[in-house]
């Protein structure tokens, strides 16, 4: 069930709190994170802070949260350091299996090895009023919940037992785009991490996820223009963290979106 209303912002602060609690939870006896993992965690925190100000809170006006504006400025400053190619060239050898099993819990990223598959981790982070229960891939799987899709502003009711595809998990930097921009040369473990990294994942309405497919920013940006700033922050952070290149048309689109 989807209800169109860009003003539905009431779950945002509580969802942000849930995100931060999930991202910062780490058992005291867990191995220390690498520098790259901490960088990616910081990128994920961007999502929590940005969502807290609402889908329509990213226009270039004095009301923009100063923390979001500061992160956008940092992303804009780092954009020139990302390698640029003239245009995206389809290598034609992309295979989803090159990134490992879908939603694997075996990745070395925040949330990896916690006993739940990545899809349920992200649903638990992004949905509000979650009802959980055990399934084969997760003892605390999300059975039901509500989502304010950041891509459209649609309010989506998720039920695992019917129409579960109404809510889907999107890779902000698409896997096939990453493949074309350099992931083809990565070792399998890095590709597995990339595909399951919470900094590169967001729960959205199914229609916009299908509409985006594997498109880069030059060909697709979220229908909710108020979300462009956060989308660009996340895209740049993940691209830079993993050492990917970016196509010139997309670089221009991201640069413009970061002026929030």
PDB file of C-alpha atoms in Angstrom:
ATOM      1  CA  UNK A   1       0.000   0.000   0.000  1.00  0.00           C
ATOM      2  CA  UNK A   2       1.418   3.368  -1.040  1.00  0.00           C
ATOM      3  CA  UNK A   3       0.182   6.794  -0.025  1.00  0.00           C
ATOM      4  CA  UNK A   4       1.585   9.804  -1.878  1.00  0.00           C
ATOM      5  CA  UNK A   5       2.376  12.687   0.499  1.00  0.00           C
ATOM      6  CA  UNK A   6       5.680  14.543   0.678  1.00  0.00           C
ATOM      7  CA  UNK A   7       4.634  16.033   4.012  1.00  0.00           C
ATOM      8  CA  UNK A   8       4.640  12.713   5.869  1.00  0.00           C
ATOM      9  CA  UNK A   9       7.742  13.383   7.944  1.00  0.00           C
ATOM     10  CA  UNK A  10       6.617  12.271  11.391  1.00  0.00           C
ATOM     11  CA  UNK A  11       8.560   8.938  11.463  1.00  0.00           C
ATOM     12  CA  UNK A  12      11.858  10.550  10.394  1.00  0.00           C
ATOM     13  CA  UNK A  13      13.419  11.356  13.762  1.00  0.00           C
ATOM     14  CA  UNK A  14      12.599   7.972  15.245  1.00  0.00           C
ATOM     15  CA  UNK A  15      13.921   6.181  12.157  1.00  0.00           C
ATOM     16  CA  UNK A  16      17.137   8.172  12.456  1.00  0.00           C
ATOM     17  CA  UNK A  17      17.475   7.114  16.079  1.00  0.00           C
ATOM     18  CA  UNK A  18      16.928   3.470  15.084  1.00  0.00           C
ATOM     19  CA  UNK A  19      19.575   3.779  12.348  1.00  0.00           C
ATOM     20  CA  UNK A  20      22.177   5.231  14.681  1.00  0.00           C
ATOM     21  CA  UNK A  21      21.487   2.613  17.347  1.00  0.00           C
ATOM     22  CA  UNK A  22      21.904  -0.191  14.785  1.00  0.00           C
ATOM     23  CA  UNK A  23      25.012   1.267  13.157  1.00  0.00           C
ATOM     24  CA  UNK A  24      26.807   1.966  16.402  1.00  0.00           C
ATOM     25  CA  UNK A  25      26.046  -1.382  18.016  1.00  0.00           C
ATOM     26  CA  UNK A  26      29.143  -3.561  18.095  1.00  0.00           C
ATOM     27  CA  UNK A  27      29.905  -6.276  20.666  1.00  0.00           C
ATOM     28  CA  UNK A  28      32.756  -5.253  22.954  1.00  0.00           C
ATOM     29  CA  UNK A  29      34.705  -8.377  22.069  1.00  0.00           C
ATOM     30  CA  UNK A  30      34.323  -7.876  18.311  1.00  0.00           C
ATOM     31  CA  UNK A  31      37.482  -7.355  16.204  1.00  0.00           C
ATOM     32  CA  UNK A  32      38.539  -3.758  15.638  1.00  0.00           C
ATOM     33  CA  UNK A  33      37.261  -2.193  12.451  1.00  0.00           C
ATOM     34  CA  UNK A  34      39.586  -1.179   9.671  1.00  0.00           C
ATOM     35  CA  UNK A  35      40.018   2.440   8.594  1.00  0.00           C
ATOM     36  CA  UNK A  36      37.854   1.777   5.538  1.00  0.00           C
ATOM     37  CA  UNK A  37      35.047   0.379   7.694  1.00  0.00           C
ATOM     38  CA  UNK A  38      35.068   3.471   9.895  1.00  0.00           C
ATOM     39  CA  UNK A  39      34.958   5.715   6.813  1.00  0.00           C
ATOM     40  CA  UNK A  40      31.975   3.782   5.517  1.00  0.00           C
ATOM     41  CA  UNK A  41      30.251   4.028   8.917  1.00  0.00           C
ATOM     42  CA  UNK A  42      30.625   7.806   8.779  1.00  0.00           C
ATOM     43  CA  UNK A  43      29.016   7.745   5.341  1.00  0.00           C
ATOM     44  CA  UNK A  44      26.124   5.726   6.763  1.00  0.00           C
ATOM     45  CA  UNK A  45      25.632   8.262   9.551  1.00  0.00           C
ATOM     46  CA  UNK A  46      24.988  10.819   6.811  1.00  0.00           C
ATOM     47  CA  UNK A  47      21.818   8.884   6.013  1.00  0.00           C
ATOM     48  CA  UNK A  48      20.571   9.054   9.592  1.00  0.00           C
ATOM     49  CA  UNK A  49      21.199  12.779   9.962  1.00  0.00           C
ATOM     50  CA  UNK A  50      19.812  13.662   6.556  1.00  0.00           C
ATOM     51  CA  UNK A  51      16.628  11.625   6.887  1.00  0.00           C
ATOM     52  CA  UNK A  52      15.969  13.292  10.235  1.00  0.00           C
ATOM     53  CA  UNK A  53      15.336  16.615   8.483  1.00  0.00           C
ATOM     54  CA  UNK A  54      12.774  15.081   6.127  1.00  0.00           C
ATOM     55  CA  UNK A  55      12.451  14.258   2.452  1.00  0.00           C
ATOM     56  CA  UNK A  56      11.673  17.870   1.596  1.00  0.00           C
ATOM     57  CA  UNK A  57      14.402  19.384   3.733  1.00  0.00           C
ATOM     58  CA  UNK A  58      17.223  19.645   1.190  1.00  0.00           C
ATOM     59  CA  UNK A  59      16.382  22.658  -0.909  1.00  0.00           C
ATOM     60  CA  UNK A  60      18.947  25.437  -1.036  1.00  0.00           C
ATOM     61  CA  UNK A  61      17.466  27.689   1.637  1.00  0.00           C
ATOM     62  CA  UNK A  62      18.402  28.862   5.148  1.00  0.00           C
ATOM     63  CA  UNK A  63      16.329  26.084   6.753  1.00  0.00           C
ATOM     64  CA  UNK A  64      18.628  23.282   5.594  1.00  0.00           C
ATOM     65  CA  UNK A  65      20.148  21.463   8.557  1.00  0.00           C
ATOM     66  CA  UNK A  66      23.679  22.900   8.951  1.00  0.00           C
ATOM     67  CA  UNK A  67      25.092  19.403   9.521  1.00  0.00           C
ATOM     68  CA  UNK A  68      23.757  18.269   6.156  1.00  0.00           C
ATOM     69  CA  UNK A  69      25.078  21.397   4.484  1.00  0.00           C
ATOM     70  CA  UNK A  70      28.508  20.782   6.019  1.00  0.00           C
ATOM     71  CA  UNK A  71      28.545  17.184   4.777  1.00  0.00           C
ATOM     72  CA  UNK A  72      27.474  18.347   1.322  1.00  0.00           C
ATOM     73  CA  UNK A  73      30.354  20.830   1.297  1.00  0.00           C
ATOM     74  CA  UNK A  74      32.797  18.085   2.275  1.00  0.00           C
ATOM     75  CA  UNK A  75      31.444  15.812  -0.456  1.00  0.00           C
ATOM     76  CA  UNK A  76      31.737  18.613  -3.016  1.00  0.00           C
ATOM     77  CA  UNK A  77      35.325  19.241  -1.932  1.00  0.00           C
ATOM     78  CA  UNK A  78      36.205  15.557  -2.343  1.00  0.00           C
ATOM     79  CA  UNK A  79      34.486  15.154  -5.714  1.00  0.00           C
ATOM     80  CA  UNK A  80      37.464  16.489  -7.752  1.00  0.00           C
ATOM     81  CA  UNK A  81      39.707  13.794  -6.243  1.00  0.00           C
ATOM     82  CA  UNK A  82      37.584  10.988  -7.713  1.00  0.00           C
ATOM     83  CA  UNK A  83      38.889   9.682 -11.067  1.00  0.00           C
ATOM     84  CA  UNK A  84      36.697  10.749 -13.976  1.00  0.00           C
ATOM     85  CA  UNK A  85      36.013   8.965 -17.252  1.00  0.00           C
ATOM     86  CA  UNK A  86      34.430  10.694 -20.230  1.00  0.00           C
ATOM     87  CA  UNK A  87      31.382   8.452 -20.228  1.00  0.00           C
ATOM     88  CA  UNK A  88      30.218   5.149 -18.852  1.00  0.00           C
ATOM     89  CA  UNK A  89      31.232   2.239 -21.038  1.00  0.00           C
ATOM     90  CA  UNK A  90      29.279  -0.980 -20.584  1.00  0.00           C
ATOM     91  CA  UNK A  91      31.847  -3.769 -20.217  1.00  0.00           C
ATOM     92  CA  UNK A  92      29.135  -6.300 -21.134  1.00  0.00           C
ATOM     93  CA  UNK A  93      30.587  -8.899 -18.759  1.00  0.00           C
ATOM     94  CA  UNK A  94      28.758  -7.893 -15.571  1.00  0.00           C
ATOM     95  CA  UNK A  95      27.283 -10.758 -13.567  1.00  0.00           C
ATOM     96  CA  UNK A  96      25.480 -10.244 -10.253  1.00  0.00           C
ATOM     97  CA  UNK A  97      27.106 -13.392  -8.899  1.00  0.00           C
ATOM     98  CA  UNK A  98      30.496 -11.653  -9.063  1.00  0.00           C
ATOM     99  CA  UNK A  99      29.367  -9.739  -5.961  1.00  0.00           C
ATOM    100  CA  UNK A 100      28.631 -12.920  -4.012  1.00  0.00           C
ATOM    101  CA  UNK A 101      25.357 -14.304  -2.716  1.00  0.00           C
ATOM    102  CA  UNK A 102      22.640 -11.685  -2.492  1.00  0.00           C
ATOM    103  CA  UNK A 103      22.292 -10.117   0.982  1.00  0.00           C
ATOM    104  CA  UNK A 104      25.023 -12.260   2.490  1.00  0.00           C
ATOM    105  CA  UNK A 105      25.743 -11.925   6.208  1.00  0.00           C
ATOM    106  CA  UNK A 106      29.362 -12.946   5.597  1.00  0.00           C
ATOM    107  CA  UNK A 107      30.585  -9.503   4.522  1.00  0.00           C
ATOM    108  CA  UNK A 108      33.184  -7.583   6.544  1.00  0.00           C
ATOM    109  CA  UNK A 109      31.067  -4.445   6.900  1.00  0.00           C
ATOM    110  CA  UNK A 110      28.969  -3.038   9.760  1.00  0.00           C
ATOM    111  CA  UNK A 111      26.172  -5.559  10.347  1.00  0.00           C
ATOM    112  CA  UNK A 112      28.082  -8.428   8.765  1.00  0.00           C
ATOM    113  CA  UNK A 113      28.202 -11.602  10.831  1.00  0.00           C
ATOM    114  CA  UNK A 114      25.341 -10.549  13.101  1.00  0.00           C
ATOM    115  CA  UNK A 115      23.180 -13.557  12.286  1.00  0.00           C
ATOM    116  CA  UNK A 116      20.789 -11.750   9.942  1.00  0.00           C
ATOM    117  CA  UNK A 117      20.883 -11.273   6.190  1.00  0.00           C
ATOM    118  CA  UNK A 118      21.617  -7.783   4.870  1.00  0.00           C
ATOM    119  CA  UNK A 119      18.086  -7.182   3.568  1.00  0.00           C
ATOM    120  CA  UNK A 120      16.600  -7.625   7.033  1.00  0.00           C
ATOM    121  CA  UNK A 121      19.339  -5.464   8.549  1.00  0.00           C
ATOM    122  CA  UNK A 122      18.406  -2.593   6.228  1.00  0.00           C
ATOM    123  CA  UNK A 123      14.663  -3.076   6.663  1.00  0.00           C
ATOM    124  CA  UNK A 124      15.150  -3.000  10.424  1.00  0.00           C
ATOM    125  CA  UNK A 125      17.193   0.197  10.134  1.00  0.00           C
ATOM    126  CA  UNK A 126      14.961   2.091   7.710  1.00  0.00           C
ATOM    127  CA  UNK A 127      11.406   1.037   8.540  1.00  0.00           C
ATOM    128  CA  UNK A 128       9.270   2.437  11.344  1.00  0.00           C
ATOM    129  CA  UNK A 129       6.876   0.569  13.663  1.00  0.00           C
ATOM    130  CA  UNK A 130       8.689  -2.681  12.899  1.00  0.00           C
ATOM    131  CA  UNK A 131       7.215  -6.036  13.868  1.00  0.00           C
ATOM    132  CA  UNK A 132       9.904  -8.732  13.894  1.00  0.00           C
ATOM    133  CA  UNK A 133      10.005 -12.506  14.046  1.00  0.00           C
ATOM    134  CA  UNK A 134      12.211 -15.474  13.098  1.00  0.00           C
ATOM    135  CA  UNK A 135      12.765 -16.747   9.552  1.00  0.00           C
ATOM    136  CA  UNK A 136      15.431 -19.060   8.179  1.00  0.00           C
ATOM    137  CA  UNK A 137      17.845 -16.223   7.324  1.00  0.00           C
ATOM    138  CA  UNK A 138      17.304 -14.103  10.430  1.00  0.00           C
ATOM    139  CA  UNK A 139      15.935 -14.711  13.944  1.00  0.00           C
ATOM    140  CA  UNK A 140      14.701 -11.102  14.105  1.00  0.00           C
ATOM    141  CA  UNK A 141      13.492 -10.603  10.540  1.00  0.00           C
ATOM    142  CA  UNK A 142      11.207  -7.698   9.699  1.00  0.00           C
ATOM    143  CA  UNK A 143       7.699  -9.070   9.264  1.00  0.00           C
ATOM    144  CA  UNK A 144       5.929  -5.721   8.981  1.00  0.00           C
ATOM    145  CA  UNK A 145       6.638  -2.023   9.141  1.00  0.00           C
ATOM    146  CA  UNK A 146       6.114   1.368   7.542  1.00  0.00           C
ATOM    147  CA  UNK A 147       8.411   3.260   5.194  1.00  0.00           C
ATOM    148  CA  UNK A 148       8.549   6.852   4.048  1.00  0.00           C
ATOM    149  CA  UNK A 149      10.396   6.280   0.782  1.00  0.00           C
ATOM    150  CA  UNK A 150      13.188   8.851   0.475  1.00  0.00           C
ATOM    151  CA  UNK A 151      13.124   8.574  -3.311  1.00  0.00           C
ATOM    152  CA  UNK A 152       9.497   9.650  -3.741  1.00  0.00           C
ATOM    153  CA  UNK A 153       7.994  10.656  -0.414  1.00  0.00           C
ATOM    154  CA  UNK A 154       5.547   7.747  -0.740  1.00  0.00           C
ATOM    155  CA  UNK A 155       4.331   6.195   2.515  1.00  0.00           C
ATOM    156  CA  UNK A 156       4.584   2.427   2.030  1.00  0.00           C
ATOM    157  CA  UNK A 157       3.151  -0.279   4.272  1.00  0.00           C
ATOM    158  CA  UNK A 158       5.398  -3.349   4.260  1.00  0.00           C
ATOM    159  CA  UNK A 159       4.063  -6.817   5.028  1.00  0.00           C
ATOM    160  CA  UNK A 160       6.344  -9.806   4.537  1.00  0.00           C
ATOM    161  CA  UNK A 161       3.435 -12.202   3.973  1.00  0.00           C
ATOM    162  CA  UNK A 162       1.878 -10.160   1.150  1.00  0.00           C
ATOM    163  CA  UNK A 163       3.276  -7.754  -1.432  1.00  0.00           C
ATOM    164  CA  UNK A 164       6.737  -7.751   0.173  1.00  0.00           C
ATOM    165  CA  UNK A 165       8.177  -6.260  -3.036  1.00  0.00           C
ATOM    166  CA  UNK A 166       6.439  -2.952  -2.230  1.00  0.00           C
ATOM    167  CA  UNK A 167       9.622  -2.142  -0.288  1.00  0.00           C
ATOM    168  CA  UNK A 168      12.949  -2.919  -1.939  1.00  0.00           C
ATOM    169  CA  UNK A 169      16.603  -2.330  -1.047  1.00  0.00           C
ATOM    170  CA  UNK A 170      18.485  -0.133  -3.482  1.00  0.00           C
ATOM    171  CA  UNK A 171      22.218   0.111  -4.045  1.00  0.00           C
ATOM    172  CA  UNK A 172      22.789   3.865  -4.250  1.00  0.00           C
ATOM    173  CA  UNK A 173      25.845   3.171  -6.386  1.00  0.00           C
ATOM    174  CA  UNK A 174      24.476   0.341  -8.567  1.00  0.00           C
ATOM    175  CA  UNK A 175      26.452  -2.880  -8.730  1.00  0.00           C
ATOM    176  CA  UNK A 176      26.735  -2.923 -12.519  1.00  0.00           C
ATOM    177  CA  UNK A 177      27.780   0.741 -12.539  1.00  0.00           C
ATOM    178  CA  UNK A 178      30.453  -0.054  -9.958  1.00  0.00           C
ATOM    179  CA  UNK A 179      31.547  -2.964 -12.158  1.00  0.00           C
ATOM    180  CA  UNK A 180      31.981  -0.666 -15.144  1.00  0.00           C
ATOM    181  CA  UNK A 181      33.798   1.934 -13.008  1.00  0.00           C
ATOM    182  CA  UNK A 182      36.423  -0.448 -11.629  1.00  0.00           C
ATOM    183  CA  UNK A 183      34.850  -3.184  -9.499  1.00  0.00           C
ATOM    184  CA  UNK A 184      35.602  -5.707 -12.252  1.00  0.00           C
ATOM    185  CA  UNK A 185      39.200  -5.708 -10.993  1.00  0.00           C
ATOM    186  CA  UNK A 186      38.397  -6.125  -7.296  1.00  0.00           C
ATOM    187  CA  UNK A 187      38.917  -9.338  -5.332  1.00  0.00           C
ATOM    188  CA  UNK A 188      35.698 -11.225  -4.509  1.00  0.00           C
ATOM    189  CA  UNK A 189      35.779 -10.198  -0.827  1.00  0.00           C
ATOM    190  CA  UNK A 190      35.729  -6.498  -1.703  1.00  0.00           C
ATOM    191  CA  UNK A 191      32.830  -6.981  -4.087  1.00  0.00           C
ATOM    192  CA  UNK A 192      30.916  -8.875  -1.380  1.00  0.00           C
ATOM    193  CA  UNK A 193      31.517  -6.014   1.050  1.00  0.00           C
ATOM    194  CA  UNK A 194      30.377  -3.443  -1.494  1.00  0.00           C
ATOM    195  CA  UNK A 195      27.141  -5.288  -2.250  1.00  0.00           C
ATOM    196  CA  UNK A 196      26.246  -5.511   1.445  1.00  0.00           C
ATOM    197  CA  UNK A 197      27.601  -2.234   2.778  1.00  0.00           C
ATOM    198  CA  UNK A 198      24.876  -0.336   4.681  1.00  0.00           C
ATOM    199  CA  UNK A 199      26.407   2.974   3.561  1.00  0.00           C
ATOM    200  CA  UNK A 200      25.424   2.049   0.001  1.00  0.00           C
ATOM    201  CA  UNK A 201      21.971   0.657   0.786  1.00  0.00           C
ATOM    202  CA  UNK A 202      18.597   2.260   1.408  1.00  0.00           C
ATOM    203  CA  UNK A 203      15.048   0.923   1.656  1.00  0.00           C
ATOM    204  CA  UNK A 204      12.798   2.544  -0.968  1.00  0.00           C
ATOM    205  CA  UNK A 205       9.474   2.001  -2.686  1.00  0.00           C
ATOM    206  CA  UNK A 206       9.638  -0.794  -5.219  1.00  0.00           C
ATOM    207  CA  UNK A 207       8.505   1.295  -8.183  1.00  0.00           C
ATOM    208  CA  UNK A 208      11.342   3.812  -7.965  1.00  0.00           C
ATOM    209  CA  UNK A 209      13.898   1.051  -7.434  1.00  0.00           C
ATOM    210  CA  UNK A 210      12.715  -0.681 -10.588  1.00  0.00           C
ATOM    211  CA  UNK A 211      12.632   2.620 -12.460  1.00  0.00           C
ATOM    212  CA  UNK A 212      16.238   3.392 -11.473  1.00  0.00           C
ATOM    213  CA  UNK A 213      17.548  -0.069 -12.350  1.00  0.00           C
ATOM    214  CA  UNK A 214      21.347   0.287 -12.792  1.00  0.00           C
ATOM    215  CA  UNK A 215      21.299   3.937 -13.865  1.00  0.00           C
ATOM    216  CA  UNK A 216      24.006   6.385 -12.870  1.00  0.00           C
ATOM    217  CA  UNK A 217      23.129   9.952 -11.692  1.00  0.00           C
ATOM    218  CA  UNK A 218      23.392  11.345 -15.220  1.00  0.00           C
ATOM    219  CA  UNK A 219      20.464   9.139 -16.255  1.00  0.00           C
ATOM    220  CA  UNK A 220      18.464   8.939 -13.014  1.00  0.00           C
ATOM    221  CA  UNK A 221      17.996  10.916  -9.821  1.00  0.00           C
ATOM    222  CA  UNK A 222      15.276  10.395  -7.188  1.00  0.00           C
ATOM    223  CA  UNK A 223      11.881  11.834  -8.195  1.00  0.00           C
ATOM    224  CA  UNK A 224      11.827  13.702  -4.863  1.00  0.00           C
ATOM    225  CA  UNK A 225      14.241  16.520  -5.713  1.00  0.00           C
ATOM    226  CA  UNK A 226      14.473  17.365  -2.024  1.00  0.00           C
ATOM    227  CA  UNK A 227      16.430  14.128  -1.555  1.00  0.00           C
ATOM    228  CA  UNK A 228      19.031  14.913  -4.224  1.00  0.00           C
ATOM    229  CA  UNK A 229      21.495  16.415  -1.768  1.00  0.00           C
ATOM    230  CA  UNK A 230      21.636  13.362   0.467  1.00  0.00           C
ATOM    231  CA  UNK A 231      21.681  11.030  -2.532  1.00  0.00           C
ATOM    232  CA  UNK A 232      24.690  12.903  -3.912  1.00  0.00           C
ATOM    233  CA  UNK A 233      26.454  12.878  -0.517  1.00  0.00           C
ATOM    234  CA  UNK A 234      26.042   9.112  -0.287  1.00  0.00           C
ATOM    235  CA  UNK A 235      27.007   8.476  -3.900  1.00  0.00           C
ATOM    236  CA  UNK A 236      30.214  10.488  -3.580  1.00  0.00           C
ATOM    237  CA  UNK A 237      31.135   8.997  -0.182  1.00  0.00           C
ATOM    238  CA  UNK A 238      30.746   5.398  -1.368  1.00  0.00           C
ATOM    239  CA  UNK A 239      32.466   6.027  -4.705  1.00  0.00           C
ATOM    240  CA  UNK A 240      35.456   7.652  -3.029  1.00  0.00           C
ATOM    241  CA  UNK A 241      35.695   5.112  -0.207  1.00  0.00           C
ATOM    242  CA  UNK A 242      35.863   2.193  -2.624  1.00  0.00           C
ATOM    243  CA  UNK A 243      38.155   3.918  -5.117  1.00  0.00           C
ATOM    244  CA  UNK A 244      35.738   3.862  -8.046  1.00  0.00           C
ATOM    245  CA  UNK A 245      35.769   6.196 -11.011  1.00  0.00           C
ATOM    246  CA  UNK A 246      32.801   8.314 -12.065  1.00  0.00           C
ATOM    247  CA  UNK A 247      31.547   9.371 -15.479  1.00  0.00           C
ATOM    248  CA  UNK A 248      31.767  13.057 -16.340  1.00  0.00           C
ATOM    249  CA  UNK A 249      28.015  13.617 -16.941  1.00  0.00           C
ATOM    250  CA  UNK A 250      27.260  12.133 -13.501  1.00  0.00           C
ATOM    251  CA  UNK A 251      29.988  14.207 -11.883  1.00  0.00           C
ATOM    252  CA  UNK A 252      28.278  17.349 -13.132  1.00  0.00           C
ATOM    253  CA  UNK A 253      24.882  16.207 -11.846  1.00  0.00           C
ATOM    254  CA  UNK A 254      26.300  15.352  -8.408  1.00  0.00           C
ATOM    255  CA  UNK A 255      28.169  18.634  -8.185  1.00  0.00           C
ATOM    256  CA  UNK A 256      24.943  20.537  -8.807  1.00  0.00           C
ATOM    257  CA  UNK A 257      22.975  18.398  -6.322  1.00  0.00           C
ATOM    258  CA  UNK A 258      25.525  19.120  -3.577  1.00  0.00           C
ATOM    259  CA  UNK A 259      24.716  22.848  -3.688  1.00  0.00           C
ATOM    260  CA  UNK A 260      22.170  22.564  -0.889  1.00  0.00           C
TER     261      UNK A 260
END
